Coordinates of N, CA and C in Angstrom, one line a residue:
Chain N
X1 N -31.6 -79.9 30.3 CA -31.2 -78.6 29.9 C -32.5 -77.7 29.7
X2 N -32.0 -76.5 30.2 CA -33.1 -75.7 30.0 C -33.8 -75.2 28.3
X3 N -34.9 -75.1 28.0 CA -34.9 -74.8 26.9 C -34.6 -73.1 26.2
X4 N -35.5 -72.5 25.5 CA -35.1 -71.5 24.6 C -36.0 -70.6 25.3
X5 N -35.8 -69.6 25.9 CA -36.9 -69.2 26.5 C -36.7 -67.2 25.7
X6 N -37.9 -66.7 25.8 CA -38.2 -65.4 25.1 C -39.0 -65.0 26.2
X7 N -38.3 -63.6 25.8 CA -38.8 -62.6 26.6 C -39.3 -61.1 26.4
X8 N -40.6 -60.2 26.4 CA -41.6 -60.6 27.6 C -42.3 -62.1 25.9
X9 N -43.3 -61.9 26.6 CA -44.0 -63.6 25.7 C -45.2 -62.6 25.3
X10 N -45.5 -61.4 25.5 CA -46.8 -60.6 25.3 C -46.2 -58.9 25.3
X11 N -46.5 -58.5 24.1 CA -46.2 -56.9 24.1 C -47.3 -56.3 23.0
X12 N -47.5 -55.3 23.7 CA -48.3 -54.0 22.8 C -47.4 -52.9 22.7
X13 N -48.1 -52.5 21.6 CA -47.5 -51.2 20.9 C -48.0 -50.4 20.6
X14 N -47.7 -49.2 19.7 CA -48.2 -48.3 19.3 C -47.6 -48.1 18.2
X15 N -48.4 -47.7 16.9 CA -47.4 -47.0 15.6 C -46.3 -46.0 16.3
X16 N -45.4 -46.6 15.4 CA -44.0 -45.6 15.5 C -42.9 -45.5 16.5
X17 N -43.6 -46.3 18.0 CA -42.4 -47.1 18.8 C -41.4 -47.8 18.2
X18 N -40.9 -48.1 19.4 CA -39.8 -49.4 19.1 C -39.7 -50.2 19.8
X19 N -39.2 -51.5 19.4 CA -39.5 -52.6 20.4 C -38.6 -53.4 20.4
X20 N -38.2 -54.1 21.8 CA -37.0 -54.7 22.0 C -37.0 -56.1 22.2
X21 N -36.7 -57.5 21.6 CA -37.4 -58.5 21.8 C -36.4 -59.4 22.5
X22 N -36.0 -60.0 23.3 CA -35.2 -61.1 23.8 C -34.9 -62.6 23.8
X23 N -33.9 -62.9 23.6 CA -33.8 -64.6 23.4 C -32.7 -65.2 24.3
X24 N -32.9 -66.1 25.3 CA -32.3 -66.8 25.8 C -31.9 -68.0 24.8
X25 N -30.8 -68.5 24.2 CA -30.4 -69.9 23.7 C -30.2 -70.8 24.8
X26 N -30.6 -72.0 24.5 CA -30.1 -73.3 25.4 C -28.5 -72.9 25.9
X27 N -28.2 -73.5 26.6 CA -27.1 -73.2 27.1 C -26.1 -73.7 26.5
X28 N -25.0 -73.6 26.1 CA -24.0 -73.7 24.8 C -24.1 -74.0 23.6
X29 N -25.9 -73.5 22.9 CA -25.7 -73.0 21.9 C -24.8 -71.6 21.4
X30 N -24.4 -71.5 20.5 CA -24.0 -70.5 19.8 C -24.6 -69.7 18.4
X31 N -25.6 -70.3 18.1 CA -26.6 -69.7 17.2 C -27.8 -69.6 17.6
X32 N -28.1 -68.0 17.0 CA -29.8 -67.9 17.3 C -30.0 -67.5 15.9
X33 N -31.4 -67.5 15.7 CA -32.0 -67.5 14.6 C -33.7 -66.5 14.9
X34 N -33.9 -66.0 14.1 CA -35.3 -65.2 14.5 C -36.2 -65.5 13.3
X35 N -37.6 -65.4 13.8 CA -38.4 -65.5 12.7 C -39.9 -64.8 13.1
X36 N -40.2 -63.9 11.8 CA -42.1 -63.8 12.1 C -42.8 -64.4 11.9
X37 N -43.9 -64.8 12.4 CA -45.1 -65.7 12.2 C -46.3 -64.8 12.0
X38 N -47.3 -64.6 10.9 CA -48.4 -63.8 10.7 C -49.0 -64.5 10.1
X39 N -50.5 -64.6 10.3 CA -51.5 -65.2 9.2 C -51.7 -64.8 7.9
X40 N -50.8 -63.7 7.6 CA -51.2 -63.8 6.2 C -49.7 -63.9 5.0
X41 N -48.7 -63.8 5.7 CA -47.4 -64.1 5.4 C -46.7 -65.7 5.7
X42 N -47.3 -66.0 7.1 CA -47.0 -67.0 7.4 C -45.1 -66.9 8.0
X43 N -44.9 -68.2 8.3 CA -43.6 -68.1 9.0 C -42.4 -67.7 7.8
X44 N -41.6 -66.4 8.2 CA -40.3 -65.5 7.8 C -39.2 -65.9 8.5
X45 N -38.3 -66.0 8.0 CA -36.8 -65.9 8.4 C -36.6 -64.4 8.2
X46 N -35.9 -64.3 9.5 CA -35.3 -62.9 9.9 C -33.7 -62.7 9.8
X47 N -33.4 -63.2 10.8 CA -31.7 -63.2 10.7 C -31.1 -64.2 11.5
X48 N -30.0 -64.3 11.5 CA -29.5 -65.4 12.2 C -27.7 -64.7 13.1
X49 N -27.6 -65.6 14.3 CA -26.5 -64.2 14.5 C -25.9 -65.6 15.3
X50 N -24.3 -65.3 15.4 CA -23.3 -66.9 15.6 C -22.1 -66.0 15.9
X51 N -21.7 -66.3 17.1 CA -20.7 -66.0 17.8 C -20.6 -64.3 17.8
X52 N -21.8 -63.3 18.0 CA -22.1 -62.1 17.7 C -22.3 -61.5 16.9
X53 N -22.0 -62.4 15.7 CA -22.2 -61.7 14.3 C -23.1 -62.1 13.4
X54 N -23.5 -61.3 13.3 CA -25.0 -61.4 11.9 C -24.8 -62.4 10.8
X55 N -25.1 -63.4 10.9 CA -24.0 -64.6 9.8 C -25.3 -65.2 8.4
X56 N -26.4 -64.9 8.6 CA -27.3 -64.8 7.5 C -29.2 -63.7 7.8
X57 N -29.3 -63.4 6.6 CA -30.4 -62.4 6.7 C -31.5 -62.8 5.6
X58 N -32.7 -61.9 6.0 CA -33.7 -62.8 5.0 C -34.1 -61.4 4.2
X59 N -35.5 -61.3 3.8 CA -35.7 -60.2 3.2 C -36.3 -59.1 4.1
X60 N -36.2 -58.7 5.0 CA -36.8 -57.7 5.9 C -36.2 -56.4 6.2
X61 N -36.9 -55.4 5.8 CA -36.4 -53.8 5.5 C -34.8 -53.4 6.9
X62 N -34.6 -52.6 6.9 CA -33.5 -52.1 8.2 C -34.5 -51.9 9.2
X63 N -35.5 -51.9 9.6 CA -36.3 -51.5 10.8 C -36.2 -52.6 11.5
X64 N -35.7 -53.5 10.9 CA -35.3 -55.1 11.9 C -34.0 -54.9 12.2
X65 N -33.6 -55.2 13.2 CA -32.3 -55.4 13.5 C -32.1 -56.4 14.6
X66 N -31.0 -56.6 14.8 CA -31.0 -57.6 16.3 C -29.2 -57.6 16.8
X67 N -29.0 -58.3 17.7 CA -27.8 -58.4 18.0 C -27.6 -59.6 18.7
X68 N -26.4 -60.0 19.0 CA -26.0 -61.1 19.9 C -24.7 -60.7 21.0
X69 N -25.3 -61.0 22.1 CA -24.3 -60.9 22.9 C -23.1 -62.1 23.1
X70 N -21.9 -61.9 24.3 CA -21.1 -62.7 24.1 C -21.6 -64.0 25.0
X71 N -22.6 -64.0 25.5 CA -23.0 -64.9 26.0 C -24.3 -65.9 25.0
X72 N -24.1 -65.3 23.6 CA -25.2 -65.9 23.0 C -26.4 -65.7 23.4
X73 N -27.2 -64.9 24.1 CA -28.6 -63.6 24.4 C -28.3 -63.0 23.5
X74 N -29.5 -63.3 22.5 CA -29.9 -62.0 21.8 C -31.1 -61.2 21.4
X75 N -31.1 -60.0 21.1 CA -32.1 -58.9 21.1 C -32.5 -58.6 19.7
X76 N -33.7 -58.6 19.4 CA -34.3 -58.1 18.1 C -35.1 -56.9 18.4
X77 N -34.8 -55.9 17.6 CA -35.3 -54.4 17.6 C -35.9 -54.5 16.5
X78 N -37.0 -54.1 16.2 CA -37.8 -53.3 15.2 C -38.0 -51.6 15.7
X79 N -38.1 -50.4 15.1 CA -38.4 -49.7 15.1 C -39.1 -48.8 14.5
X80 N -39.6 -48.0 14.4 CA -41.2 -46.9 13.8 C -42.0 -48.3 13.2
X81 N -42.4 -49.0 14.6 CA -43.7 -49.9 14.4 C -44.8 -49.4 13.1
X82 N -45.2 -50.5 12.3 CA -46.2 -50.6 11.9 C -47.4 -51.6 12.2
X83 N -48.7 -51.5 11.8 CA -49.5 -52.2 12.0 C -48.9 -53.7 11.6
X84 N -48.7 -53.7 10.2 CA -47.9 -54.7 9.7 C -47.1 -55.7 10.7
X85 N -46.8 -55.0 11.6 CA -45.6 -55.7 12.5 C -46.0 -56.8 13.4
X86 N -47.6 -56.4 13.7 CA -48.5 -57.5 14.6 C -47.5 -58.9 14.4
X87 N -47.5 -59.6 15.3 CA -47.1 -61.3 14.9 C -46.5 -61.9 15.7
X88 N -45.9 -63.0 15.9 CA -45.3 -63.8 16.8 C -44.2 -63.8 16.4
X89 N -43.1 -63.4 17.3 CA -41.8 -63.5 16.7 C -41.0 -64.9 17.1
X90 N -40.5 -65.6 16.6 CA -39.7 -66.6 17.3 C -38.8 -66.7 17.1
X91 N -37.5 -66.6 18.1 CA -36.3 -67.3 18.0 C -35.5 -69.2 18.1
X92 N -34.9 -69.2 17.6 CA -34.3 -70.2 17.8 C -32.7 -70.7 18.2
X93 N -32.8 -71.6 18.9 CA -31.0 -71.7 19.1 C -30.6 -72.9 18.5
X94 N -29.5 -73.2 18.0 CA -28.6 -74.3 17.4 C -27.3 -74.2 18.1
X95 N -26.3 -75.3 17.8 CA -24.9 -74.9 17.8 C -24.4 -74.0 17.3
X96 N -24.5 -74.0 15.6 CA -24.0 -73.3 15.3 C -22.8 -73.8 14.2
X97 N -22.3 -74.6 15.0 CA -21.4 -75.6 14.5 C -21.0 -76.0 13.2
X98 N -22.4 -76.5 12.7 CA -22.1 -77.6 11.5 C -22.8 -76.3 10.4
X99 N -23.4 -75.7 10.5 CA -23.9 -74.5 9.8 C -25.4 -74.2 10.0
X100 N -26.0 -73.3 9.5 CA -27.2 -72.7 9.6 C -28.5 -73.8 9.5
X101 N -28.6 -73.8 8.1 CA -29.7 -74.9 8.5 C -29.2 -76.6 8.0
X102 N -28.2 -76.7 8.8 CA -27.8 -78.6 8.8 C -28.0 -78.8 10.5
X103 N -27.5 -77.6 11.5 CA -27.9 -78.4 13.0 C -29.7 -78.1 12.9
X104 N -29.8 -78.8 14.3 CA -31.2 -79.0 14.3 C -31.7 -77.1 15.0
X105 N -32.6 -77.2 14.6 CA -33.2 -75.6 15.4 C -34.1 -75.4 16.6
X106 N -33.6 -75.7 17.8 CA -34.9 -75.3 18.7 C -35.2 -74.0 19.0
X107 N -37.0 -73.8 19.1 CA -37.6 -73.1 19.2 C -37.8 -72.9 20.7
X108 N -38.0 -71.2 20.7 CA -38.6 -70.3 21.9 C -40.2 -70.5 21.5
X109 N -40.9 -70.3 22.6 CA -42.4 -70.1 22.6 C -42.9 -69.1 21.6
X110 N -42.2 -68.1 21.7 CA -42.4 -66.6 20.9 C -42.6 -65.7 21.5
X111 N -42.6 -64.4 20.7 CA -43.1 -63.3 21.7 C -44.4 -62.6 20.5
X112 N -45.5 -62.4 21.3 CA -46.8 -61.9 20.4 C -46.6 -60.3 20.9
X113 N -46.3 -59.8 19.5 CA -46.2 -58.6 19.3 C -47.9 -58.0 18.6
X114 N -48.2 -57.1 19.5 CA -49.4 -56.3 19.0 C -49.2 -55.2 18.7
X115 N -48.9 -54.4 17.4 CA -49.1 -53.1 17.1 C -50.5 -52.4 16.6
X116 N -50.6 -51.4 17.8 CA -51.8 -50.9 17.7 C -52.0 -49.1 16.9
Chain X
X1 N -35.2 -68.6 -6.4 CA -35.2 -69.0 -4.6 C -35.9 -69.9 -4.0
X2 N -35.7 -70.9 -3.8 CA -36.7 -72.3 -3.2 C -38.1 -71.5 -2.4
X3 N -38.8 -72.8 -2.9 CA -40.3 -72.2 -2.5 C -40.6 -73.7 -2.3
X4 N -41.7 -73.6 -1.2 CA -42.3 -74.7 -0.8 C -44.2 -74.6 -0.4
X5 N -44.8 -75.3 -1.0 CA -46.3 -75.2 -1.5 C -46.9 -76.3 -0.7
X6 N -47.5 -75.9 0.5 CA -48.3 -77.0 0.8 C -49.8 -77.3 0.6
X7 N -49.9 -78.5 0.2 CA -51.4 -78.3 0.1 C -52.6 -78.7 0.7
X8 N -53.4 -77.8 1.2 CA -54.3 -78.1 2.4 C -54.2 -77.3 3.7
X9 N -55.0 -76.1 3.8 CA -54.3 -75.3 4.8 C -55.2 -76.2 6.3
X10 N -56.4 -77.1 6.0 CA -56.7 -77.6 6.7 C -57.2 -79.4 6.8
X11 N -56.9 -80.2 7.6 CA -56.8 -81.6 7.2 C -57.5 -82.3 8.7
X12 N -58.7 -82.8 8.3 CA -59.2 -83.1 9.4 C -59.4 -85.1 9.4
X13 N -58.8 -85.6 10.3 CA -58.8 -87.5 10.0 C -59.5 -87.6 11.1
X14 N -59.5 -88.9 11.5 CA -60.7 -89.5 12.6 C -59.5 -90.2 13.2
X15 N -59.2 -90.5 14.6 CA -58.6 -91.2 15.1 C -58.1 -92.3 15.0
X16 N -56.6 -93.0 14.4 CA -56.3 -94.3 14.6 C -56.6 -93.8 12.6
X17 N -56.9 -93.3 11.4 CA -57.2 -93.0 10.3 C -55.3 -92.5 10.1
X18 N -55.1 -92.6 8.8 CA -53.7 -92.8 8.4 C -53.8 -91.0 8.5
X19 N -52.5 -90.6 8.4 CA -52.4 -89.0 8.4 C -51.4 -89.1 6.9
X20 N -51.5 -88.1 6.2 CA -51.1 -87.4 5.1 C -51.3 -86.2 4.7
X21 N -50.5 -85.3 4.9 CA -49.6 -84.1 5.2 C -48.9 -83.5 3.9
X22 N -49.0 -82.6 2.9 CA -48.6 -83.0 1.2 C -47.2 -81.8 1.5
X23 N -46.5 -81.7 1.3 CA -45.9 -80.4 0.8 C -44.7 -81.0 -0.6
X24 N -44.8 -79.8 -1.8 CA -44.3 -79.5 -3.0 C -43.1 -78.4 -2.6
X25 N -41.8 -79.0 -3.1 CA -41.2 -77.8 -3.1 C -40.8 -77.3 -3.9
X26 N -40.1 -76.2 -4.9 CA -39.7 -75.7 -6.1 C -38.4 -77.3 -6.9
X27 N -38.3 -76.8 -8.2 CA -38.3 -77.7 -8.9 C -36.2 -78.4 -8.7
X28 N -35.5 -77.2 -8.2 CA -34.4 -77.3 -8.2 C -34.6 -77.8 -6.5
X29 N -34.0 -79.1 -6.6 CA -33.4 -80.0 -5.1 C -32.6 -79.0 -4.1
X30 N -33.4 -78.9 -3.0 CA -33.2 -78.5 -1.9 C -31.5 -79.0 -1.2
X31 N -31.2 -78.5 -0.6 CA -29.9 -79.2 0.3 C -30.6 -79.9 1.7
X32 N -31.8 -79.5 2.5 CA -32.4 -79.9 3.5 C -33.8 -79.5 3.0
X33 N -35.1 -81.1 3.7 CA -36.2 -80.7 3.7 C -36.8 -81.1 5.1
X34 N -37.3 -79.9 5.7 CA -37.9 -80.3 7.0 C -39.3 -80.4 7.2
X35 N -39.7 -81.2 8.3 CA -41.5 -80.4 9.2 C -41.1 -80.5 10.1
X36 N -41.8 -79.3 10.7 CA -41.9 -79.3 11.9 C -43.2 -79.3 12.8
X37 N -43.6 -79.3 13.8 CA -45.1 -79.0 14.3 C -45.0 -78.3 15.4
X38 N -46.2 -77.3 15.2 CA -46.3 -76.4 16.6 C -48.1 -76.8 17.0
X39 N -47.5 -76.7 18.5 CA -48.5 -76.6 19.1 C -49.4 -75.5 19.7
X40 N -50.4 -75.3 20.2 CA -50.7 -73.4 20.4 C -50.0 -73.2 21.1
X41 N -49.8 -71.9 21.0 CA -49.1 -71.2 22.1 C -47.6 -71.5 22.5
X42 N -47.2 -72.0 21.2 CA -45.7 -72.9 21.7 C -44.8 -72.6 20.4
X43 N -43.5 -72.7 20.6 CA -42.8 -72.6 19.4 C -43.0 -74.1 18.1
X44 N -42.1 -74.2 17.4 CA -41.9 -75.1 16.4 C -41.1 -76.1 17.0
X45 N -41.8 -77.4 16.1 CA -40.4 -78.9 17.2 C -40.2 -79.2 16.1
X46 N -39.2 -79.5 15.8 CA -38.5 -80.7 14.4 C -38.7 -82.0 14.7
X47 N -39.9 -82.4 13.8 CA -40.4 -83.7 13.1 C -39.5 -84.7 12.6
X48 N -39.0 -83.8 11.8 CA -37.9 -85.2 10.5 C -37.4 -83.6 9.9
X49 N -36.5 -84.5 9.4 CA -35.0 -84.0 8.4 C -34.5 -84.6 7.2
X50 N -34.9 -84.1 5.9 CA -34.0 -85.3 5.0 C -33.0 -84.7 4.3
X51 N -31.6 -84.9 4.7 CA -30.4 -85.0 4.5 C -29.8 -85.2 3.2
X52 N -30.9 -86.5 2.4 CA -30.4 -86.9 1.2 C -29.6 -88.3 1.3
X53 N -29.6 -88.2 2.6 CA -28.9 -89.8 3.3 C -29.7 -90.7 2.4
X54 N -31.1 -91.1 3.4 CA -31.8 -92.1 2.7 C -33.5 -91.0 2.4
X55 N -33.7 -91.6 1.7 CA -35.3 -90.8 1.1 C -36.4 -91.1 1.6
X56 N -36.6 -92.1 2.8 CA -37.5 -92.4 3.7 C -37.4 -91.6 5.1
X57 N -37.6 -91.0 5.5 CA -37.5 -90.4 6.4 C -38.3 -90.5 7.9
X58 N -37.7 -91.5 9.0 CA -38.2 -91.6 10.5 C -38.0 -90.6 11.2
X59 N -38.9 -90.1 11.9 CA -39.2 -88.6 12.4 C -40.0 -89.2 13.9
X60 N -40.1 -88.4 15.2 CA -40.4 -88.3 16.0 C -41.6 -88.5 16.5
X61 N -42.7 -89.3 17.1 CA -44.2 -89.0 17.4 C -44.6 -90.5 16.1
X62 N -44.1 -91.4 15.8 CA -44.3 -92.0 14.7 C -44.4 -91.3 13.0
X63 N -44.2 -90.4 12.8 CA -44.2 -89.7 12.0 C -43.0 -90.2 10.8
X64 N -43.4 -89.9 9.4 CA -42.1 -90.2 8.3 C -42.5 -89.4 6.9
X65 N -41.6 -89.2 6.1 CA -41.9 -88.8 5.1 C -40.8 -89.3 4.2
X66 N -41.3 -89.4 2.6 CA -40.5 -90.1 1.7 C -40.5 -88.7 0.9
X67 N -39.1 -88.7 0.6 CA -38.6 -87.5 -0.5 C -39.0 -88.5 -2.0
X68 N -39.6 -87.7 -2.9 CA -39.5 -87.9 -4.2 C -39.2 -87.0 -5.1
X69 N -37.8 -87.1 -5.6 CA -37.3 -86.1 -6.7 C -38.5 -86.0 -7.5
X70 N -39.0 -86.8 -8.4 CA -39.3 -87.3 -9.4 C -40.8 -86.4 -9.7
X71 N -41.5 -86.3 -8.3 CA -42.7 -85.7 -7.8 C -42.6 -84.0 -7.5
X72 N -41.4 -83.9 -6.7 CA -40.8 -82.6 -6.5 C -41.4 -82.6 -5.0
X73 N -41.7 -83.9 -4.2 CA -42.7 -83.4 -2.8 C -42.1 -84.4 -1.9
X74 N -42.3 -84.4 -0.4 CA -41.8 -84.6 0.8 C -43.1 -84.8 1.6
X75 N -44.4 -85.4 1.5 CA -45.1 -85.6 2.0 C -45.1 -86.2 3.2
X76 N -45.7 -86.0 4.6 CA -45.7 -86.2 5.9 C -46.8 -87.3 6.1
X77 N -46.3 -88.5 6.7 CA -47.5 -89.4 7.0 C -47.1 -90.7 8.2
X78 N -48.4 -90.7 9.0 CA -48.7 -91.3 10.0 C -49.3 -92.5 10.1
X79 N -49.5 -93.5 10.4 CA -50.4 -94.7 10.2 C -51.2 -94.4 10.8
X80 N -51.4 -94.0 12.2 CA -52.8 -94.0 12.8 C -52.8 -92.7 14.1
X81 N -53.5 -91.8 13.7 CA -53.5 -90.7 14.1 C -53.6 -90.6 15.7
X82 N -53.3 -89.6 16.1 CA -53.9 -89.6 17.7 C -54.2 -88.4 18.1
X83 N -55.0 -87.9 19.3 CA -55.6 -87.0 19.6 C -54.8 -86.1 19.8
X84 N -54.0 -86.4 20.5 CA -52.6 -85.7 20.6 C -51.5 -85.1 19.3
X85 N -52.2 -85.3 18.7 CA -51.2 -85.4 16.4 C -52.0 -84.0 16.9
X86 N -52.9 -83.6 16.9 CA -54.0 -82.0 16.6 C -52.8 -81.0 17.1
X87 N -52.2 -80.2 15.7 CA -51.8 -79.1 15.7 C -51.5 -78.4 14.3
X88 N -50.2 -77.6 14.1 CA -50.2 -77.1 13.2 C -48.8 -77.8 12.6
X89 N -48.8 -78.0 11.1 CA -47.3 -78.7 10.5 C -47.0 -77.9 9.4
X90 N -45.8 -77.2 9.9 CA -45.0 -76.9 8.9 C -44.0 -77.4 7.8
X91 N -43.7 -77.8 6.7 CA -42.6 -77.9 5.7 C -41.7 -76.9 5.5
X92 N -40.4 -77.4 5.7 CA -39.3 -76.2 5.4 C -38.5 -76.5 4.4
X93 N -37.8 -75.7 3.6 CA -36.6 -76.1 3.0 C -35.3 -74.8 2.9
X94 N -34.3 -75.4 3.2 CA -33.2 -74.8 3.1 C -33.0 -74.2 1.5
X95 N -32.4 -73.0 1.8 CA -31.9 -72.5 0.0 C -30.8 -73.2 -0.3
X96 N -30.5 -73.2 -1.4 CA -29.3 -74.0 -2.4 C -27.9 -73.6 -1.3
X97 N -27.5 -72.7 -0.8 CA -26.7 -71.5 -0.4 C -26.8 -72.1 1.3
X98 N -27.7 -72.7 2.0 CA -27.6 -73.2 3.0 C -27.8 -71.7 4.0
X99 N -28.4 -70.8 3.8 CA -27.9 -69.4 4.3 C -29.6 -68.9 4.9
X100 N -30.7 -69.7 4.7 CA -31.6 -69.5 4.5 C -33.1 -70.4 5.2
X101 N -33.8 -69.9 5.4 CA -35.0 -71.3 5.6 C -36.5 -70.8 5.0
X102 N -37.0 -71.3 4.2 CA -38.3 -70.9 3.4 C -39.1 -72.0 4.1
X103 N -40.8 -71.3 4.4 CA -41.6 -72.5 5.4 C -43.0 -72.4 4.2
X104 N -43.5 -73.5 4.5 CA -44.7 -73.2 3.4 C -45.8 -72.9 4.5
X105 N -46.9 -72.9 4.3 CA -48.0 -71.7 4.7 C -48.4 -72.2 6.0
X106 N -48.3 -73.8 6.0 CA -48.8 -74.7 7.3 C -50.1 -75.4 6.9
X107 N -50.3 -76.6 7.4 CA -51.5 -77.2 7.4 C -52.1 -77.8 9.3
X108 N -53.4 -76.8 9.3 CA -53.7 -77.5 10.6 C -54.5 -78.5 10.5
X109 N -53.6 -79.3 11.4 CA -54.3 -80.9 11.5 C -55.5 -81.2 12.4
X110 N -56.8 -81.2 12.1 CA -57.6 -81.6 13.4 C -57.6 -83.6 13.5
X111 N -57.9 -83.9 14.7 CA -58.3 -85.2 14.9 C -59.3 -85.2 15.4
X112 N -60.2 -86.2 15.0 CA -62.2 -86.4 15.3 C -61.6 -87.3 16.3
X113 N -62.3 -87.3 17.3 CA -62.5 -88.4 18.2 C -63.7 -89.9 17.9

């Protein structure tokens, strides 16, 4: 099986853009899961989204959002970039099945987001 | 809200040297406690899982950790290290609510040759 692959794997920014981030899940997963990685926060739970719907969230303002399609692809938006935003974002896919954090979670590579 | 405290953001052993890996998590019992390891440039792979099944925990790469209520910790440990162990390990725990994943800060592992 193929794995969890993210898409682009490298982006720059600028304050105040917007940015669109992508997640392929293994193939008949039905959950993805997002997360930031920063050196001085360290790894965040973002949201989690299951059969297209947003099914758990962590503490991160509205400028995060994301969605899921019906193919289980999904997209994380941040918008009016801040410096703050720098980081590795990672998704993850599971079943979905058994619930959020009891299946196991595989990881995407990430995508290194630079805001400049 | 579950919190998880690892200690040692850096841990350097000598080859074939036992590995130990500490993480503390808040005082109320978790529903799941994880590690995972990443390697550069790569996502997170799940190590071990403790369930609450049994409190010894066999994990992937020779790797295990023993839950101790008693202690409040889930420490990560190896008998004999290998060049290939060198990366970064994270501890996770699920919130009471199962809705959730808190990771503690990470500890990177070097191995001496």
């Amino acid at each position: 099986k193929a794995g969890v692959t993210q898409t682009p794997r490298y982006l720059i920014k600028t304050r105040g853009q917007q940015v669109t981030l992508s997640c392929s899940p293994i193939s008949g997963h039905r959950s993805v899961s997002w997360y930031q990685q920063t050196p001085g926060q360290g790894l965040q739970f973002l949201f989690e989204y299951f059969s297209e719907t947003q099914r758990n969230k962590g503490n991160f303002p509205g400028r995060f959002s994301g969605r899921q399609f019906s193919n289980s692809r999904s997209e994380m938006n941040v918008s009016t970039l801040e410096l703050g935003d720098s980081a590795l974002y990672l998704c993850a896919s599971s079943s979905g099945l058994a619930g959020f954090t009891t299946d196991t979670q595989y990881f995407g590579p990430g995508t290194r987001l630079t805001v400049l | 809200a579950q919190s998880v405290t690892q200690l040692g953001s850096h841990v350097s052993v000598s080859e074939g040297a036992l590995v130990l890996l500490r993480c503390n998590y808040s005082s109320s019992v978790p529903p799941y406690l994880f590690w995972y390891v990443q390697y550069p440039n790569q996502g997170l792979q799940l190590l071990l899982k403790y369930t609450s099944a049994a409190t010894l925990v066999k994990g992937i790469n020779g790797f295990e950790a023993e839950f101790k209520k008693s202690e409040t910790s889930f420490h990560l440990t190896k008998p004999s290290a290998h060049m290939s162990d060198a990366a970064e390990y994270f501890c996770a725990v699920s919130s009471n609510t199962g809705n959730q994943f808190y990771f503690g800060t990470g500890t990177s592992l070097t191995v001496i040759p």
